[in-house]
Amino acid sequence: MAETGRKMALAVGIYLIAKNVLNLILGFSVGNVITLLAAGVIFVLLYKRVPYTNYIIAVYLGILFIAHFCTNIMNLGNGWVYWLYLGEGILDLGAAVLLAFGKDIKAYYKQ
């Protein structure tokens, strides 16, 4: 159970890094570089099992989803990139739910 939780937590960390690399490719900016570095830090925090980071990262991902959801929905007709961003948002929300409520991830953090 804890081993499955570890794999799930690391998969979320890898997803965040991949997401930010994609965002960096779609539009290079200093902000995207900073969020890529933050995703690397998040991966390390998940790997090291720093207490409560799963909840903190879940809240962060939930806030990201809420902050960008309306913009992505309103701009769906303006190009395929907003469909991609909407998909990212849905994956962010799924990752947040997994980190906050996944019993395997909770078991990983209780070890």
PDB file of N, CA, C and O in Angstrom, residues 70-107:
ATOM      1  N   CYS A  70     -12.185  29.273 -15.568  1.00  0.00           N
ATOM      2  CA  CYS A  70     -13.102  30.147 -16.310  1.00  0.00           C
ATOM      3  C   CYS A  70     -12.445  30.698 -17.572  1.00  0.00           C
ATOM      4  O   CYS A  70     -13.070  30.737 -18.635  1.00  0.00           O
ATOM      5  N   THR A  71     -11.199  31.114 -17.470  1.00  0.00           N
ATOM      6  CA  THR A  71     -10.483  31.630 -18.636  1.00  0.00           C
ATOM      7  C   THR A  71     -10.380  30.574 -19.719  1.00  0.00           C
ATOM      8  O   THR A  71     -10.603  30.865 -20.905  1.00  0.00           O
ATOM      9  N   ASN A  72     -10.055  29.361 -19.336  1.00  0.00           N
ATOM     10  CA  ASN A  72      -9.923  28.284 -20.317  1.00  0.00           C
ATOM     11  C   ASN A  72     -11.265  27.958 -20.966  1.00  0.00           C
ATOM     12  O   ASN A  72     -11.332  27.758 -22.180  1.00  0.00           O
ATOM     13  N   ILE A  73     -12.329  27.928 -20.184  1.00  0.00           N
ATOM     14  CA  ILE A  73     -13.659  27.635 -20.729  1.00  0.00           C
ATOM     15  C   ILE A  73     -14.093  28.747 -21.691  1.00  0.00           C
ATOM     16  O   ILE A  73     -14.590  28.478 -22.786  1.00  0.00           O
ATOM     17  N   MET A  74     -13.900  29.996 -21.306  1.00  0.00           N
ATOM     18  CA  MET A  74     -14.334  31.117 -22.145  1.00  0.00           C
ATOM     19  C   MET A  74     -13.542  31.223 -23.441  1.00  0.00           C
ATOM     20  O   MET A  74     -14.038  31.777 -24.422  1.00  0.00           O
ATOM     21  N   ASN A  75     -12.326  30.706 -23.474  1.00  0.00           N
ATOM     22  CA  ASN A  75     -11.475  30.842 -24.657  1.00  0.00           C
ATOM     23  C   ASN A  75     -11.354  29.568 -25.481  1.00  0.00           C
ATOM     24  O   ASN A  75     -10.479  29.488 -26.342  1.00  0.00           O
ATOM     25  N   LEU A  76     -12.197  28.583 -25.251  1.00  0.00           N
ATOM     26  CA  LEU A  76     -12.095  27.318 -25.989  1.00  0.00           C
ATOM     27  C   LEU A  76     -12.199  27.512 -27.499  1.00  0.00           C
ATOM     28  O   LEU A  76     -11.573  26.782 -28.263  1.00  0.00           O
ATOM     29  N   GLY A  77     -12.936  28.510 -27.938  1.00  0.00           N
ATOM     30  CA  GLY A  77     -13.072  28.772 -29.367  1.00  0.00           C
ATOM     31  C   GLY A  77     -11.901  29.514 -29.974  1.00  0.00           C
ATOM     32  O   GLY A  77     -11.843  29.713 -31.189  1.00  0.00           O
ATOM     33  N   ASN A  78     -10.950  29.928 -29.162  1.00  0.00           N
ATOM     34  CA  ASN A  78      -9.819  30.730 -29.647  1.00  0.00           C
ATOM     35  C   ASN A  78      -8.582  29.916 -29.981  1.00  0.00           C
ATOM     36  O   ASN A  78      -7.509  30.479 -30.160  1.00  0.00           O
ATOM     37  N   GLY A  79      -8.689  28.615 -30.013  1.00  0.00           N
ATOM     38  CA  GLY A  79      -7.539  27.808 -30.404  1.00  0.00           C
ATOM     39  C   GLY A  79      -7.403  26.553 -29.569  1.00  0.00           C
ATOM     40  O   GLY A  79      -7.951  26.440 -28.473  1.00  0.00           O
ATOM     41  N   TRP A  80      -6.631  25.645 -30.130  1.00  0.00           N
ATOM     42  CA  TRP A  80      -6.448  24.336 -29.504  1.00  0.00           C
ATOM     43  C   TRP A  80      -5.699  24.422 -28.190  1.00  0.00           C
ATOM     44  O   TRP A  80      -5.841  23.562 -27.337  1.00  0.00           O
ATOM     45  N   VAL A  81      -4.912  25.464 -27.998  1.00  0.00           N
ATOM     46  CA  VAL A  81      -4.090  25.546 -26.789  1.00  0.00           C
ATOM     47  C   VAL A  81      -4.962  25.652 -25.537  1.00  0.00           C
ATOM     48  O   VAL A  81      -4.606  25.129 -24.481  1.00  0.00           O
ATOM     49  N   TYR A  82      -6.145  26.272 -25.666  1.00  0.00           N
ATOM     50  CA  TYR A  82      -7.027  26.362 -24.500  1.00  0.00           C
ATOM     51  C   TYR A  82      -7.647  25.016 -24.163  1.00  0.00           C
ATOM     52  O   TYR A  82      -7.957  24.746 -23.001  1.00  0.00           O
ATOM     53  N   TRP A  83      -7.854  24.177 -25.168  1.00  0.00           N
ATOM     54  CA  TRP A  83      -8.292  22.804 -24.896  1.00  0.00           C
ATOM     55  C   TRP A  83      -7.196  22.065 -24.129  1.00  0.00           C
ATOM     56  O   TRP A  83      -7.479  21.301 -23.208  1.00  0.00           O
ATOM     57  N   LEU A  84      -5.946  22.297 -24.520  1.00  0.00           N
ATOM     58  CA  LEU A  84      -4.814  21.687 -23.821  1.00  0.00           C
ATOM     59  C   LEU A  84      -4.747  22.185 -22.378  1.00  0.00           C
ATOM     60  O   LEU A  84      -4.573  21.390 -21.449  1.00  0.00           O
ATOM     61  N   TYR A  85      -4.914  23.489 -22.195  1.00  0.00           N
ATOM     62  CA  TYR A  85      -4.882  24.055 -20.848  1.00  0.00           C
ATOM     63  C   TYR A  85      -6.045  23.541 -20.000  1.00  0.00           C
ATOM     64  O   TYR A  85      -5.888  23.311 -18.798  1.00  0.00           O
ATOM     65  N   LEU A  86      -7.210  23.362 -20.612  1.00  0.00           N
ATOM     66  CA  LEU A  86      -8.347  22.799 -19.882  1.00  0.00           C
ATOM     67  C   LEU A  86      -8.040  21.364 -19.442  1.00  0.00           C
ATOM     68  O   LEU A  86      -8.332  20.980 -18.311  1.00  0.00           O
ATOM     69  N   GLY A  87      -7.423  20.592 -20.330  1.00  0.00           N
ATOM     70  CA  GLY A  87      -7.007  19.230 -19.974  1.00  0.00           C
ATOM     71  C   GLY A  87      -6.000  19.229 -18.840  1.00  0.00           C
ATOM     72  O   GLY A  87      -6.084  18.402 -17.916  1.00  0.00           O
ATOM     73  N   GLU A  88      -5.053  20.156 -18.890  1.00  0.00           N
ATOM     74  CA  GLU A  88      -4.088  20.288 -17.792  1.00  0.00           C
ATOM     75  C   GLU A  88      -4.807  20.591 -16.481  1.00  0.00           C
ATOM     76  O   GLU A  88      -4.457  20.049 -15.435  1.00  0.00           O
ATOM     77  N   GLY A  89      -5.775  21.480 -16.545  1.00  0.00           N
ATOM     78  CA  GLY A  89      -6.520  21.843 -15.340  1.00  0.00           C
ATOM     79  C   GLY A  89      -7.262  20.662 -14.745  1.00  0.00           C
ATOM     80  O   GLY A  89      -7.280  20.472 -13.530  1.00  0.00           O
ATOM     81  N   ILE A  90      -7.858  19.858 -15.620  1.00  0.00           N
ATOM     82  CA  ILE A  90      -8.574  18.671 -15.138  1.00  0.00           C
ATOM     83  C   ILE A  90      -7.588  17.679 -14.522  1.00  0.00           C
ATOM     84  O   ILE A  90      -7.869  17.079 -13.478  1.00  0.00           O
ATOM     85  N   LEU A  91      -6.427  17.525 -15.139  1.00  0.00           N
ATOM     86  CA  LEU A  91      -5.396  16.651 -14.554  1.00  0.00           C
ATOM     87  C   LEU A  91      -4.890  17.214 -13.228  1.00  0.00           C
ATOM     88  O   LEU A  91      -4.620  16.449 -12.286  1.00  0.00           O
ATOM     89  N   ASP A  92      -4.757  18.540 -13.138  1.00  0.00           N
ATOM     90  CA  ASP A  92      -4.359  19.168 -11.874  1.00  0.00           C
ATOM     91  C   ASP A  92      -5.368  18.847 -10.773  1.00  0.00           C
ATOM     92  O   ASP A  92      -4.990  18.503  -9.653  1.00  0.00           O
ATOM     93  N   LEU A  93      -6.645  18.976 -11.104  1.00  0.00           N
ATOM     94  CA  LEU A  93      -7.686  18.691 -10.117  1.00  0.00           C
ATOM     95  C   LEU A  93      -7.655  17.220  -9.703  1.00  0.00           C
ATOM     96  O   LEU A  93      -7.766  16.896  -8.513  1.00  0.00           O
ATOM     97  N   GLY A  94      -7.463  16.331 -10.664  1.00  0.00           N
ATOM     98  CA  GLY A  94      -7.357  14.904 -10.343  1.00  0.00           C
ATOM     99  C   GLY A  94      -6.160  14.604  -9.460  1.00  0.00           C
ATOM    100  O   GLY A  94      -6.256  13.819  -8.504  1.00  0.00           O
ATOM    101  N   ALA A  95      -5.026  15.250  -9.761  1.00  0.00           N
ATOM    102  CA  ALA A  95      -3.832  15.056  -8.934  1.00  0.00           C
ATOM    103  C   ALA A  95      -4.058  15.591  -7.525  1.00  0.00           C
ATOM    104  O   ALA A  95      -3.615  14.987  -6.541  1.00  0.00           O
ATOM    105  N   ALA A  96      -4.761  16.715  -7.417  1.00  0.00           N
ATOM    106  CA  ALA A  96      -5.047  17.290  -6.100  1.00  0.00           C
ATOM    107  C   ALA A  96      -5.909  16.346  -5.271  1.00  0.00           C
ATOM    108  O   ALA A  96      -5.631  16.108  -4.091  1.00  0.00           O
ATOM    109  N   VAL A  97      -6.939  15.798  -5.894  1.00  0.00           N
ATOM    110  CA  VAL A  97      -7.816  14.855  -5.188  1.00  0.00           C
ATOM    111  C   VAL A  97      -7.024  13.618  -4.769  1.00  0.00           C
ATOM    112  O   VAL A  97      -7.157  13.124  -3.643  1.00  0.00           O
ATOM    113  N   LEU A  98      -6.179  13.128  -5.647  1.00  0.00           N
ATOM    114  CA  LEU A  98      -5.359  11.955  -5.345  1.00  0.00           C
ATOM    115  C   LEU A  98      -4.427  12.224  -4.166  1.00  0.00           C
ATOM    116  O   LEU A  98      -4.330  11.408  -3.242  1.00  0.00           O
ATOM    117  N   LEU A  99      -3.752  13.368  -4.185  1.00  0.00           N
ATOM    118  CA  LEU A  99      -2.830  13.695  -3.097  1.00  0.00           C
ATOM    119  C   LEU A  99      -3.544  13.901  -1.768  1.00  0.00           C
ATOM    120  O   LEU A  99      -3.034  13.528  -0.718  1.00  0.00           O
ATOM    121  N   ALA A 100      -4.718  14.488  -1.809  1.00  0.00           N
ATOM    122  CA  ALA A 100      -5.432  14.805  -0.560  1.00  0.00           C
ATOM    123  C   ALA A 100      -6.192  13.624   0.011  1.00  0.00           C
ATOM    124  O   ALA A 100      -6.266  13.467   1.226  1.00  0.00           O
ATOM    125  N   PHE A 101      -6.746  12.769  -0.867  1.00  0.00           N
ATOM    126  CA  PHE A 101      -7.657  11.742  -0.380  1.00  0.00           C
ATOM    127  C   PHE A 101      -7.236  10.311  -0.695  1.00  0.00           C
ATOM    128  O   PHE A 101      -7.909   9.383  -0.250  1.00  0.00           O
ATOM    129  N   GLY A 102      -6.168  10.130  -1.437  1.00  0.00           N
ATOM    130  CA  GLY A 102      -5.726   8.780  -1.791  1.00  0.00           C
ATOM    131  C   GLY A 102      -5.218   8.016  -0.580  1.00  0.00           C
ATOM    132  O   GLY A 102      -4.292   8.453   0.101  1.00  0.00           O
ATOM    133  N   LYS A 103      -5.830   6.866  -0.295  1.00  0.00           N
ATOM    134  CA  LYS A 103      -5.442   6.104   0.897  1.00  0.00           C
ATOM    135  C   LYS A 103      -4.017   5.567   0.777  1.00  0.00           C
ATOM    136  O   LYS A 103      -3.308   5.472   1.769  1.00  0.00           O
ATOM    137  N   ASP A 104      -3.591   5.252  -0.444  1.00  0.00           N
ATOM    138  CA  ASP A 104      -2.221   4.758  -0.620  1.00  0.00           C
ATOM    139  C   ASP A 104      -1.204   5.862  -0.359  1.00  0.00           C
ATOM    140  O   ASP A 104      -0.154   5.618   0.245  1.00  0.00           O
ATOM    141  N   ILE A 105      -1.504   7.063  -0.802  1.00  0.00           N
ATOM    142  CA  ILE A 105      -0.594   8.187  -0.558  1.00  0.00           C
ATOM    143  C   ILE A 105      -0.565   8.521   0.931  1.00  0.00           C
ATOM    144  O   ILE A 105       0.501   8.812   1.487  1.00  0.00           O
ATOM    145  N   LYS A 106      -1.699   8.442   1.592  1.00  0.00           N
ATOM    146  CA  LYS A 106      -1.720   8.678   3.047  1.00  0.00           C
ATOM    147  C   LYS A 106      -0.877   7.635   3.757  1.00  0.00           C
ATOM    148  O   LYS A 106      -0.149   7.940   4.705  1.00  0.00           O
ATOM    149  N   ALA A 107      -0.948   6.383   3.298  1.00  0.00           N
ATOM    150  CA  ALA A 107      -0.131   5.321   3.906  1.00  0.00           C
ATOM    151  C   ALA A 107       1.356   5.584   3.670  1.00  0.00           C
ATOM    152  O   ALA A 107       2.178   5.332   4.547  1.00  0.00           O
TER     153      ALA A 107
END
